[in-house]
Short mmCIF file of C-alpha atoms and ligand atoms in Angstrom, two decimals:
data_model
loop_
_atom_site.label_atom_id
_atom_site.label_comp_id
_atom_site.label_asym_id
_atom_site.label_seq_id
_atom_site.Cartn_x
_atom_site.Cartn_y
_atom_site.Cartn_z
CA MET A 9 105.34 128.49 167.29
CA ASN A 10 105.92 129.49 170.90
CA GLU A 11 102.87 127.52 171.92
CA ARG A 12 104.32 124.43 170.27
CA ASP A 13 107.70 125.07 171.93
CA SER A 14 105.98 125.40 175.31
CA GLU A 15 104.24 122.09 174.76
CA MET A 16 107.61 120.53 173.92
CA ILE A 17 109.14 122.01 177.10
CA SER A 18 106.40 120.56 179.24
CA SER A 19 106.56 117.16 177.49
CA GLN A 20 110.33 117.04 177.96
CA LEU A 21 110.05 117.80 181.67
CA GLN A 22 107.20 115.36 182.23
CA CYS A 23 109.24 112.60 180.56
CA ALA A 24 112.04 113.41 183.01
CA GLY A 25 109.67 112.97 185.96
CA TYR A 26 108.60 116.56 186.57
CA GLU A 27 104.95 117.34 187.15
CA LEU A 28 103.01 120.15 185.52
CA THR A 29 101.00 122.48 187.75
CA ASP A 30 98.56 125.18 186.80
CA ASN A 31 99.25 126.92 190.09
CA GLU A 32 102.31 129.09 189.68
CA LYS A 33 102.51 129.69 193.44
CA ILE A 34 103.43 126.08 194.23
CA ALA A 35 105.80 125.55 191.28
CA ASP A 36 109.46 124.74 192.01
CA VAL A 37 110.44 125.98 188.57
CA VAL A 38 108.86 128.65 186.38
CA ILE A 39 110.00 128.91 182.78
CA LEU A 40 109.05 131.97 180.77
CA ASN A 41 108.91 131.18 177.05
CA THR A 42 109.41 134.58 175.49
CA CYS A 43 108.80 136.44 172.22
CA SER A 44 111.01 139.17 170.73
CA VAL A 45 108.91 140.19 167.75
CA ARG A 46 107.86 143.42 169.46
CA GLU A 47 109.34 145.33 172.39
CA GLN A 48 106.09 145.21 174.35
CA ALA A 49 106.29 141.42 174.69
CA GLU A 50 109.83 141.69 176.05
CA ILE A 51 108.86 144.35 178.58
CA LYS A 52 106.06 142.12 179.80
CA ALA A 53 108.37 139.11 180.21
CA LEU A 54 110.92 141.18 182.14
CA GLY A 55 108.15 142.45 184.39
CA LYS A 56 107.01 138.92 185.09
CA ALA A 57 110.59 137.78 185.82
CA GLY A 58 110.92 140.70 188.25
CA TYR A 59 107.76 139.61 190.03
CA LEU A 60 109.02 136.00 190.27
CA ALA A 61 112.38 137.18 191.65
CA ARG A 62 110.63 138.18 194.88
CA ARG A 63 109.71 134.55 195.50
CA LYS A 64 113.33 133.58 195.29
CA ARG A 65 114.09 135.67 198.35
CA ILE A 66 111.68 133.50 200.34
CA ASN A 67 112.65 130.18 198.72
CA PRO A 68 116.23 130.08 197.36
CA ASN A 69 115.59 126.67 195.73
CA PHE A 70 112.95 128.13 193.46
CA LYS A 71 114.22 128.35 189.86
CA ILE A 72 113.46 130.86 187.14
CA GLY A 73 114.29 130.22 183.48
CA ILE A 74 113.99 132.50 180.48
CA VAL A 75 113.78 130.63 177.19
CA GLY A 76 112.84 131.38 173.59
CA CYS A 77 113.64 134.31 171.34
CA MET A 78 114.28 136.85 174.07
CA ALA A 79 116.84 134.50 175.63
CA GLU A 80 118.66 134.43 172.29
CA ASN A 81 118.27 138.16 171.77
CA PHE A 82 119.36 139.37 175.23
CA GLY A 83 121.77 136.56 176.21
CA GLU A 84 124.02 137.37 179.19
CA LYS A 85 122.31 140.74 179.64
CA LEU A 86 119.32 139.01 181.22
CA PHE A 87 121.38 138.02 184.28
CA LYS A 88 122.38 141.67 184.72
CA LEU A 89 118.79 142.84 184.40
CA ASN A 90 117.56 140.27 186.90
CA GLY A 91 120.07 138.47 189.13
CA ALA A 92 117.45 135.91 190.22
CA ILE A 93 117.29 134.26 186.79
CA ASP A 94 118.87 130.79 186.88
CA PHE A 95 119.09 129.85 183.23
CA VAL A 96 118.67 131.33 179.78
CA ILE A 97 118.07 129.01 176.81
CA GLY A 98 117.65 130.06 173.17
CA PRO A 99 115.05 128.44 170.87
CA LYS A 100 117.61 126.26 169.11
CA ARG A 101 118.80 124.68 172.38
CA LEU A 102 115.58 123.95 174.22
CA HIS A 103 116.35 120.24 174.13
CA GLU A 104 119.11 120.87 176.71
CA LEU A 105 116.55 121.92 179.31
CA VAL A 106 116.52 118.82 181.54
CA ASN A 107 120.33 118.81 181.87
CA VAL A 108 120.32 122.52 182.56
CA LEU A 109 117.73 122.11 185.31
CA GLU A 110 119.78 119.43 187.00
CA SER A 111 122.87 121.63 187.21
CA ASN A 112 123.40 124.42 189.72
CA GLY A 113 124.29 128.09 189.31
CA GLN A 114 123.42 130.52 186.55
CA SER A 115 123.87 129.24 183.01
CA LEU A 116 123.54 130.56 179.49
CA HIS A 117 122.69 128.35 176.48
CA ILE A 118 122.33 130.32 173.29
CA GLY A 119 123.74 130.18 169.74
CA ASP A 120 123.87 127.10 167.56
CA PRO A 121 123.89 123.71 169.24
CA GLN A 122 126.19 120.91 168.11
CA ARG A 123 123.21 119.13 166.70
CA GLN A 124 119.95 120.81 165.83
CA HIS A 125 117.05 119.00 167.43
CA PHE A 126 113.48 119.35 166.39
CA SER A 127 110.77 119.65 168.96
CA HIS A 128 109.43 116.22 168.00
CA ASP A 129 112.64 114.53 169.18
CA PHE A 130 110.70 114.24 172.43
CA ASP A 131 107.58 112.26 173.19
CA ARG A 132 104.52 114.44 173.01
CA LYS A 133 102.32 114.58 176.07
CA LEU A 134 99.01 115.75 174.72
CA GLY A 135 96.64 117.38 177.20
CA LYS A 136 93.33 115.76 178.15
CA ASN A 137 90.50 116.26 175.65
CA LYS A 138 92.79 117.74 173.03
CA CYS A 139 91.60 117.38 169.45
CA THR A 140 93.84 119.93 167.70
CA ALA A 141 97.63 120.08 167.58
CA PHE A 142 100.46 122.05 166.06
CA LEU A 143 102.95 120.20 163.90
CA SER A 144 106.31 121.83 163.11
CA ILE A 145 107.48 121.18 159.58
CA MET A 146 110.50 123.49 159.52
CA HIS A 147 112.55 125.90 161.59
CA GLY A 148 114.09 129.32 160.98
CA CYS A 149 113.83 131.76 158.10
CA ASN A 150 116.12 132.75 155.21
CA MET A 151 114.35 136.03 154.49
CA ARG A 152 115.74 139.23 155.85
CA CYS A 153 112.71 141.46 156.25
CA THR A 154 114.23 144.67 157.60
CA TYR A 155 112.05 144.92 160.73
CA CYS A 156 112.16 141.29 161.82
CA VAL A 157 114.24 139.73 164.60
CA VAL A 158 113.22 136.13 163.83
CA PRO A 159 116.17 135.15 161.56
CA LYS A 160 118.49 136.40 164.33
CA THR A 161 116.79 134.40 167.06
CA ARG A 162 115.72 131.27 165.18
CA GLY A 163 118.43 130.99 162.52
CA ASN A 164 118.26 129.81 158.93
CA GLU A 165 115.62 127.59 157.35
CA GLN A 166 115.82 123.87 158.13
CA TYR A 167 113.25 121.39 156.91
CA ARG A 168 112.05 118.32 158.68
CA PRO A 169 112.01 115.16 156.55
CA MET A 170 108.57 114.50 155.07
CA GLU A 171 108.48 110.95 156.49
CA ASP A 172 108.94 112.30 160.03
CA ILE A 173 106.14 114.81 159.63
CA VAL A 174 103.76 112.18 158.28
CA GLY A 175 104.82 109.83 161.10
CA GLU A 176 104.06 112.46 163.73
CA ALA A 177 100.69 113.21 162.10
CA GLU A 178 99.87 109.48 162.34
CA PHE A 179 100.85 109.50 166.00
CA LEU A 180 98.63 112.52 166.60
CA ALA A 181 95.70 110.93 164.76
CA GLY A 182 96.11 107.81 166.90
CA ASN A 183 95.90 109.95 170.03
CA GLY A 184 92.63 111.71 169.33
CA ILE A 185 93.86 114.65 167.29
CA ARG A 186 91.44 115.57 164.49
CA GLU A 187 92.96 118.83 163.30
CA ILE A 188 96.60 119.61 162.67
CA THR A 189 98.15 123.00 161.98
CA LEU A 190 101.45 122.83 160.12
CA LEU A 191 103.90 125.37 161.48
CA GLY A 192 106.83 127.21 159.98
CA GLN A 193 108.00 130.80 159.46
CA ILE A 194 107.26 130.37 155.73
CA VAL A 195 105.49 127.04 155.33
CA ASN A 196 105.19 127.29 151.56
CA ASN A 197 109.01 127.37 151.37
CA TYR A 198 109.05 123.87 152.84
CA GLY A 199 111.72 121.77 151.13
CA GLY A 200 113.32 124.85 149.53
CA ARG A 201 115.58 123.70 146.73
CA LEU A 202 116.54 120.56 148.63
CA MET A 203 113.41 118.65 147.71
CA PRO A 204 112.32 118.31 144.09
CA MET A 205 109.10 119.53 142.49
CA ILE A 206 106.96 116.55 141.40
CA ASP A 207 104.34 116.95 138.64
CA GLY A 208 104.60 120.72 139.01
CA LYS A 209 103.87 120.48 142.71
CA THR A 210 106.02 122.10 145.38
CA PRO A 211 107.25 119.96 148.30
CA PHE A 212 104.75 121.77 150.55
CA VAL A 213 101.82 120.69 148.38
CA GLN A 214 103.28 117.17 148.17
CA LEU A 215 103.27 117.11 151.96
CA LEU A 216 99.67 118.34 152.09
CA GLU A 217 98.67 115.54 149.71
CA ARG A 218 100.29 112.93 151.93
CA LEU A 219 98.58 114.27 155.03
CA ASN A 220 95.22 114.54 153.28
CA VAL A 221 94.91 110.75 153.04
CA LEU A 222 95.70 109.96 156.68
CA PRO A 223 92.79 108.28 158.48
CA GLY A 224 91.73 110.12 161.63
CA ILE A 225 93.03 113.51 160.57
CA GLU A 226 89.97 115.47 159.46
CA ARG A 227 91.37 118.93 159.05
CA ILE A 228 94.66 120.42 157.94
CA ARG A 229 95.66 124.05 158.43
CA TYR A 230 99.00 125.80 158.01
CA MET A 231 100.66 128.92 159.34
CA SER A 232 102.07 131.06 157.81
CA PRO A 233 102.62 131.17 154.07
CA HIS A 234 104.54 133.97 152.32
CA PRO A 235 102.95 135.80 149.36
CA GLN A 236 106.13 135.35 147.29
CA ASN A 237 105.74 131.60 146.81
CA PHE A 238 101.99 131.34 147.08
CA SER A 239 101.86 129.39 143.84
CA ASP A 240 98.95 128.02 141.82
CA ASP A 241 99.57 124.45 143.00
CA LEU A 242 98.72 125.58 146.52
CA ILE A 243 95.54 127.30 145.34
CA LEU A 244 94.60 124.15 143.45
CA ALA A 245 95.33 122.08 146.57
CA HIS A 246 92.73 124.16 148.41
CA LYS A 247 90.24 123.17 145.76
CA ASN A 248 91.18 119.50 145.53
CA LEU A 249 92.22 118.36 149.01
CA SER A 250 89.11 117.63 151.06
CA LYS A 251 90.80 118.06 154.44
CA LEU A 252 92.69 121.25 153.67
CA CYS A 253 90.68 123.95 155.41
CA PRO A 254 89.40 126.91 153.36
CA SER A 255 91.18 129.45 155.50
CA VAL A 256 94.45 131.21 154.77
CA HIS A 257 96.49 133.49 157.01
CA LEU A 258 98.58 135.48 154.55
CA PRO A 259 100.80 138.13 156.21
CA ILE A 260 101.18 141.05 153.79
CA GLN A 261 102.65 143.74 156.15
CA SER A 262 101.73 146.71 153.93
CA GLY A 263 99.69 147.65 150.88
CA SER A 264 102.22 150.25 149.72
CA ASN A 265 104.74 149.04 147.15
CA ARG A 266 107.20 151.66 148.35
CA ILE A 267 107.02 150.40 151.95
CA LEU A 268 107.09 146.74 150.86
CA ALA A 269 110.32 147.43 148.97
CA ALA A 270 111.73 149.31 151.98
CA MET A 271 110.84 146.31 154.17
CA ARG A 272 112.52 143.99 151.63
CA ARG A 273 109.28 142.12 151.07
CA PRO A 274 109.67 140.79 147.52
CA TYR A 275 106.15 141.34 146.12
CA THR A 276 103.71 144.13 145.29
CA SER A 277 100.12 144.88 146.26
CA ASP A 278 99.03 143.55 142.83
CA ARG A 279 100.48 140.17 143.68
CA ILE A 280 98.50 140.07 146.93
CA LEU A 281 95.28 141.00 145.14
CA THR A 282 95.91 138.28 142.53
CA ILE A 283 96.36 135.62 145.24
CA VAL A 284 93.24 136.81 147.06
CA ALA A 285 91.18 136.79 143.85
CA LYS A 286 92.41 133.31 142.85
CA LEU A 287 91.64 131.92 146.30
CA ARG A 288 88.15 133.41 146.33
CA LYS A 289 87.52 132.06 142.85
CA ALA A 290 88.64 128.56 143.90
CA ILE A 291 86.63 128.60 147.16
CA PRO A 292 84.12 131.47 147.41
CA SER A 293 83.68 131.17 151.20
CA VAL A 294 87.42 131.08 151.97
CA GLY A 295 88.49 133.00 155.06
CA ILE A 296 91.52 135.22 154.49
CA SER A 297 93.38 136.96 157.29
CA THR A 298 96.63 138.91 157.43
CA ASP A 299 99.35 140.66 159.46
CA ILE A 300 100.02 144.35 158.96
CA ILE A 301 102.61 146.72 160.38
CA VAL A 302 101.56 150.36 160.67
CA GLY A 303 104.04 153.21 161.12
CA TYR A 304 107.10 151.61 159.53
CA PRO A 305 109.87 154.28 159.29
CA GLY A 306 108.98 156.72 156.53
CA GLU A 307 105.40 155.46 156.08
CA THR A 308 103.52 158.51 154.79
CA GLU A 309 99.80 159.14 154.83
CA LYS A 310 99.78 158.21 151.13
CA ASP A 311 101.49 154.87 151.84
CA PHE A 312 98.98 154.18 154.58
CA GLU A 313 96.06 155.09 152.30
CA GLU A 314 97.35 152.45 149.88
CA THR A 315 97.10 149.85 152.64
CA VAL A 316 93.55 151.02 153.40
CA ALA A 317 92.67 150.79 149.70
CA LEU A 318 94.05 147.26 149.56
CA PHE A 319 91.99 146.31 152.63
CA ASP A 320 88.89 147.68 150.90
CA ILE A 321 89.43 145.37 147.94
CA ALA A 322 90.84 142.30 149.69
CA LYS A 323 88.29 142.37 152.55
CA PHE A 324 90.37 140.41 155.03
CA ASN A 325 87.96 138.98 157.58
CA MET A 326 90.63 139.06 160.28
CA ALA A 327 93.91 140.90 160.72
CA PHE A 328 96.61 141.24 163.32
CA ILE A 329 97.65 144.88 163.14
CA PHE A 330 100.96 145.77 164.74
CA LYS A 331 102.41 149.17 165.48
CA TYR A 332 105.99 149.20 164.23
CA SER A 333 108.49 148.50 167.00
CA PRO A 334 112.25 148.86 166.29
CA ARG A 335 114.17 145.70 167.16
CA GLU A 336 117.87 145.81 167.96
CA GLY A 337 120.01 143.99 165.41
CA THR A 338 117.54 144.46 162.54
CA ARG A 339 118.19 146.73 159.55
CA SER A 340 115.26 149.00 160.18
CA ALA A 341 116.46 149.69 163.73
CA GLU A 342 119.08 151.93 162.09
CA LEU A 343 116.32 154.10 160.61
CA VAL A 344 114.55 156.86 162.50
CA ASP A 345 111.30 155.57 163.99
CA ASP A 346 109.62 158.71 162.69
CA VAL A 347 105.90 157.94 162.84
CA GLU A 348 104.52 159.30 166.12
CA GLU A 349 102.96 156.77 168.51
CA SER A 350 99.62 158.62 168.31
CA GLU A 351 99.71 158.40 164.51
CA LYS A 352 100.51 154.68 164.66
CA GLU A 353 97.51 154.27 166.94
CA ARG A 354 95.28 156.26 164.57
CA ARG A 355 96.32 154.08 161.62
CA ASN A 356 95.82 150.98 163.74
CA GLN A 357 92.26 152.07 164.60
CA ILE A 358 91.37 152.85 160.99
CA LEU A 359 92.44 149.40 159.83
CA LEU A 360 90.72 147.74 162.77
CA GLN A 361 87.44 149.37 161.80
CA ARG A 362 87.88 148.16 158.22
CA VAL A 363 88.50 144.62 159.40
CA GLN A 364 85.54 144.66 161.78
CA LYS A 365 83.25 145.76 158.98
CA ALA A 366 84.59 143.07 156.62
CA SER A 367 84.41 140.43 159.34
CA LEU A 368 80.77 141.23 160.19
CA ARG A 369 79.83 140.98 156.51
CA TYR A 370 81.79 137.78 156.14
CA HIS A 371 80.06 136.24 159.15
CA GLN A 372 76.58 137.35 158.05
CA GLN A 373 76.71 135.21 154.91
CA PHE A 374 76.57 132.12 157.15
CA LEU A 375 73.36 133.07 159.03
CA GLY A 376 70.80 130.27 158.69
CA LYS A 377 73.38 127.92 157.17
CA THR A 378 74.63 124.73 158.78
CA MET A 379 78.38 124.58 159.28
CA GLU A 380 80.63 121.74 160.40
CA VAL A 381 82.17 122.63 163.73
CA LEU A 382 84.97 120.75 165.46
CA VAL A 383 83.97 120.86 169.13
CA GLU A 384 87.03 121.94 171.12
CA GLY A 385 85.90 122.66 174.67
CA HIS A 386 83.87 124.64 177.17
CA ALA A 387 83.20 128.22 176.19
CA ARG A 388 83.17 129.26 179.82
CA ARG A 389 83.82 127.25 182.93
CA GLY A 390 80.74 125.78 184.53
CA THR A 391 78.33 126.30 181.63
CA ASP A 392 77.07 123.91 178.96
CA MET A 393 78.10 126.29 176.20
CA MET A 394 80.85 124.83 174.07
CA PHE A 395 83.03 126.39 171.42
CA GLY A 396 84.54 125.13 168.21
CA TRP A 397 85.77 126.29 164.82
CA THR A 398 84.41 125.93 161.33
CA PRO A 399 86.71 124.83 158.49
CA ASN A 400 87.02 128.46 157.35
CA HIS A 401 88.12 129.40 160.87
CA CYS A 402 85.05 131.07 162.33
CA LYS A 403 84.64 130.57 166.06
CA VAL A 404 81.21 129.24 167.01
CA LEU A 405 79.35 129.01 170.36
CA PHE A 406 76.64 126.38 170.86
CA LYS A 407 75.09 124.10 173.46
CA ALA A 408 76.68 120.65 173.67
CA SER A 409 78.24 118.36 176.22
CA GLU A 410 81.79 117.44 177.14
CA ASN A 411 81.31 114.10 175.33
CA ASP A 412 81.10 116.02 172.08
CA ILE A 413 84.69 117.30 172.32
CA GLY A 414 86.64 116.09 169.31
CA LYS A 415 83.54 115.49 167.21
CA ILE A 416 82.64 117.39 164.10
CA SER A 417 79.06 118.56 164.62
CA PRO A 418 76.66 120.32 162.27
CA VAL A 419 75.71 123.67 163.78
CA GLN A 420 73.04 125.90 162.31
CA ILE A 421 74.14 129.50 162.64
CA ASP A 422 71.60 131.73 164.41
CA SER A 423 73.51 134.94 165.07
CA SER A 424 76.83 136.61 164.46
CA THR A 425 79.04 139.44 165.68
CA THR A 426 82.36 140.70 164.30
CA THR A 427 84.27 138.02 166.20
CA ILE A 428 81.97 135.05 166.78
CA LEU A 429 79.03 133.01 165.48
CA SER A 430 76.38 131.34 167.66
CA GLY A 431 74.21 128.44 166.68
CA THR A 432 72.34 125.23 167.44
CA VAL A 433 73.61 121.68 166.95
CA MET A 434 71.38 119.91 164.42
CA LYS A 435 70.29 116.43 165.48
CA ASN A 436 68.31 113.69 163.76
CA ALA A 437 65.46 111.62 165.29
CA GLN A 438 67.92 109.34 167.13
CA GLY A 439 69.47 112.39 168.69
CA LYS A 440 72.66 111.89 166.68
CA SER A 441 74.43 114.77 165.02
CA LEU A 442 73.69 114.85 161.31
CA VAL A 443 77.30 114.95 160.27
CA GLN A 444 79.49 112.22 161.68
CA ARG A 445 82.87 111.55 160.23
N1 5AD B 11 107.30 145.68 164.69
C1 5AD B 11 105.98 145.45 164.60
N2 5AD B 11 105.47 144.29 164.14
C2 5AD B 11 106.34 143.33 163.79
N3 5AD B 11 106.16 142.09 163.29
C3 5AD B 11 107.35 141.51 163.08
N4 5AD B 11 108.34 142.35 163.44
C4 5AD B 11 107.74 143.50 163.86
C5 5AD B 11 108.22 144.73 164.34
N5 5AD B 11 109.53 145.00 164.44
C6 5AD B 11 104.83 141.52 163.02
C7 5AD B 11 104.69 141.14 161.54
C8 5AD B 11 104.72 139.63 161.57
C9 5AD B 11 104.11 139.36 162.93
C10 5AD B 11 104.34 138.01 163.50
O1 5AD B 11 104.66 140.34 163.76
O2 5AD B 11 103.45 141.61 161.06
O3 5AD B 11 103.99 139.03 160.52
FE1 SF4 B 12 110.50 137.57 159.76
FE2 SF4 B 12 110.23 138.10 157.15
FE3 SF4 B 12 111.10 135.68 157.95
FE4 SF4 B 12 108.55 136.36 158.37
S1 SF4 B 12 109.53 136.13 156.37
S2 SF4 B 12 109.97 135.42 159.88
S3 SF4 B 12 108.70 138.55 158.76
S4 SF4 B 12 112.17 137.64 158.21
#
């Protein structure tokens, strides 16, 4: 979501006549788009702002902005922590950026704006050779998971009209984008109770169906769904919609029912296992990944063992594992953060090993097979190795040329590690890739 917001920031500024540079040292303005989900990310952003402040002593016209969730979370306090910061803009007011930049003196823009804008209210400036894009379908979150700062920084759920989303997808398709990733805090809540179910299908699945028939768009992904509303229509959509990729990132947070209840996550480990089993039955090669928090207040060894047991059954082929970090203003911040850092790290390592084992196994099933890979770019600068992703979200390295970017190529898989596959592009007698869409 931050990546999409950053793209919107740069599009907005380019439309206003600013130029983007990849050399921070010559920039007149540096904007840090921040994350508040964990404390570590905030510490890093403050460190970077401190480093930038030194430049201001040499060039007083140089501007520093802090935007995003940390801006919302810290507010005025940021100016006290670092007097060199010029402006602070929360995620709901990013559209005010150009006006803010044109004014002088320190300024704070947080809280709800008079009118909520969506990022797509601005022309998109897509980078050169881009074939994938994020597409926001909603903002905010109505859940109140005890550990999470997002509802505080991004506000309540708001859905974008379906027509607008489809319109933006058409625009993206017309500008070389082959793969779209629908974004929202809980994408499968899209439409909430404001949009009706049709033929037993949720608004989210209705949206997927509309996008599935758009010419030019070859792949559709989404991030992230919530286990609570992961309904059968969505599982069926995975089976029936040809462009919907067989890959699901399903954040579960814990495998212990006691901890899930403490976190106010409204489901049990059985529910997760049911979703995983149904998905694997519908598409046997589906990739399933997750988010987990280790060391939530009061998480005992037994609770943790339940998460390990769930991992052993679910066999997630990828997981983001986070050590619990108390966030001011959340409910769990009032609890004692009683799991030692070293114990959080131990639990983190145990789960990482489980995931690596599952991921290696998952990857090995594709050895010798030919997979469709969307060629995204150079693997490393100055080499002819390119990288791309399979529909089930495996990263693949292979030899190809820059002209292949944006094409879906058949790649025969020769080797695999826990994180990546390598292979050879299959060509026919005319030297054309076997799969051309
Ligand atoms: N501490 C650690 N991890 C967190 N996450 C959210 N809040 C916290 C927190 N306070 C993780 C969750 C979420 C992901 C984006 O970040 O796993 O799914
Ligand atoms: Fe945060 Fe929970 Fe909403 Fe996800 S569902 S953004 S974890 S409050």
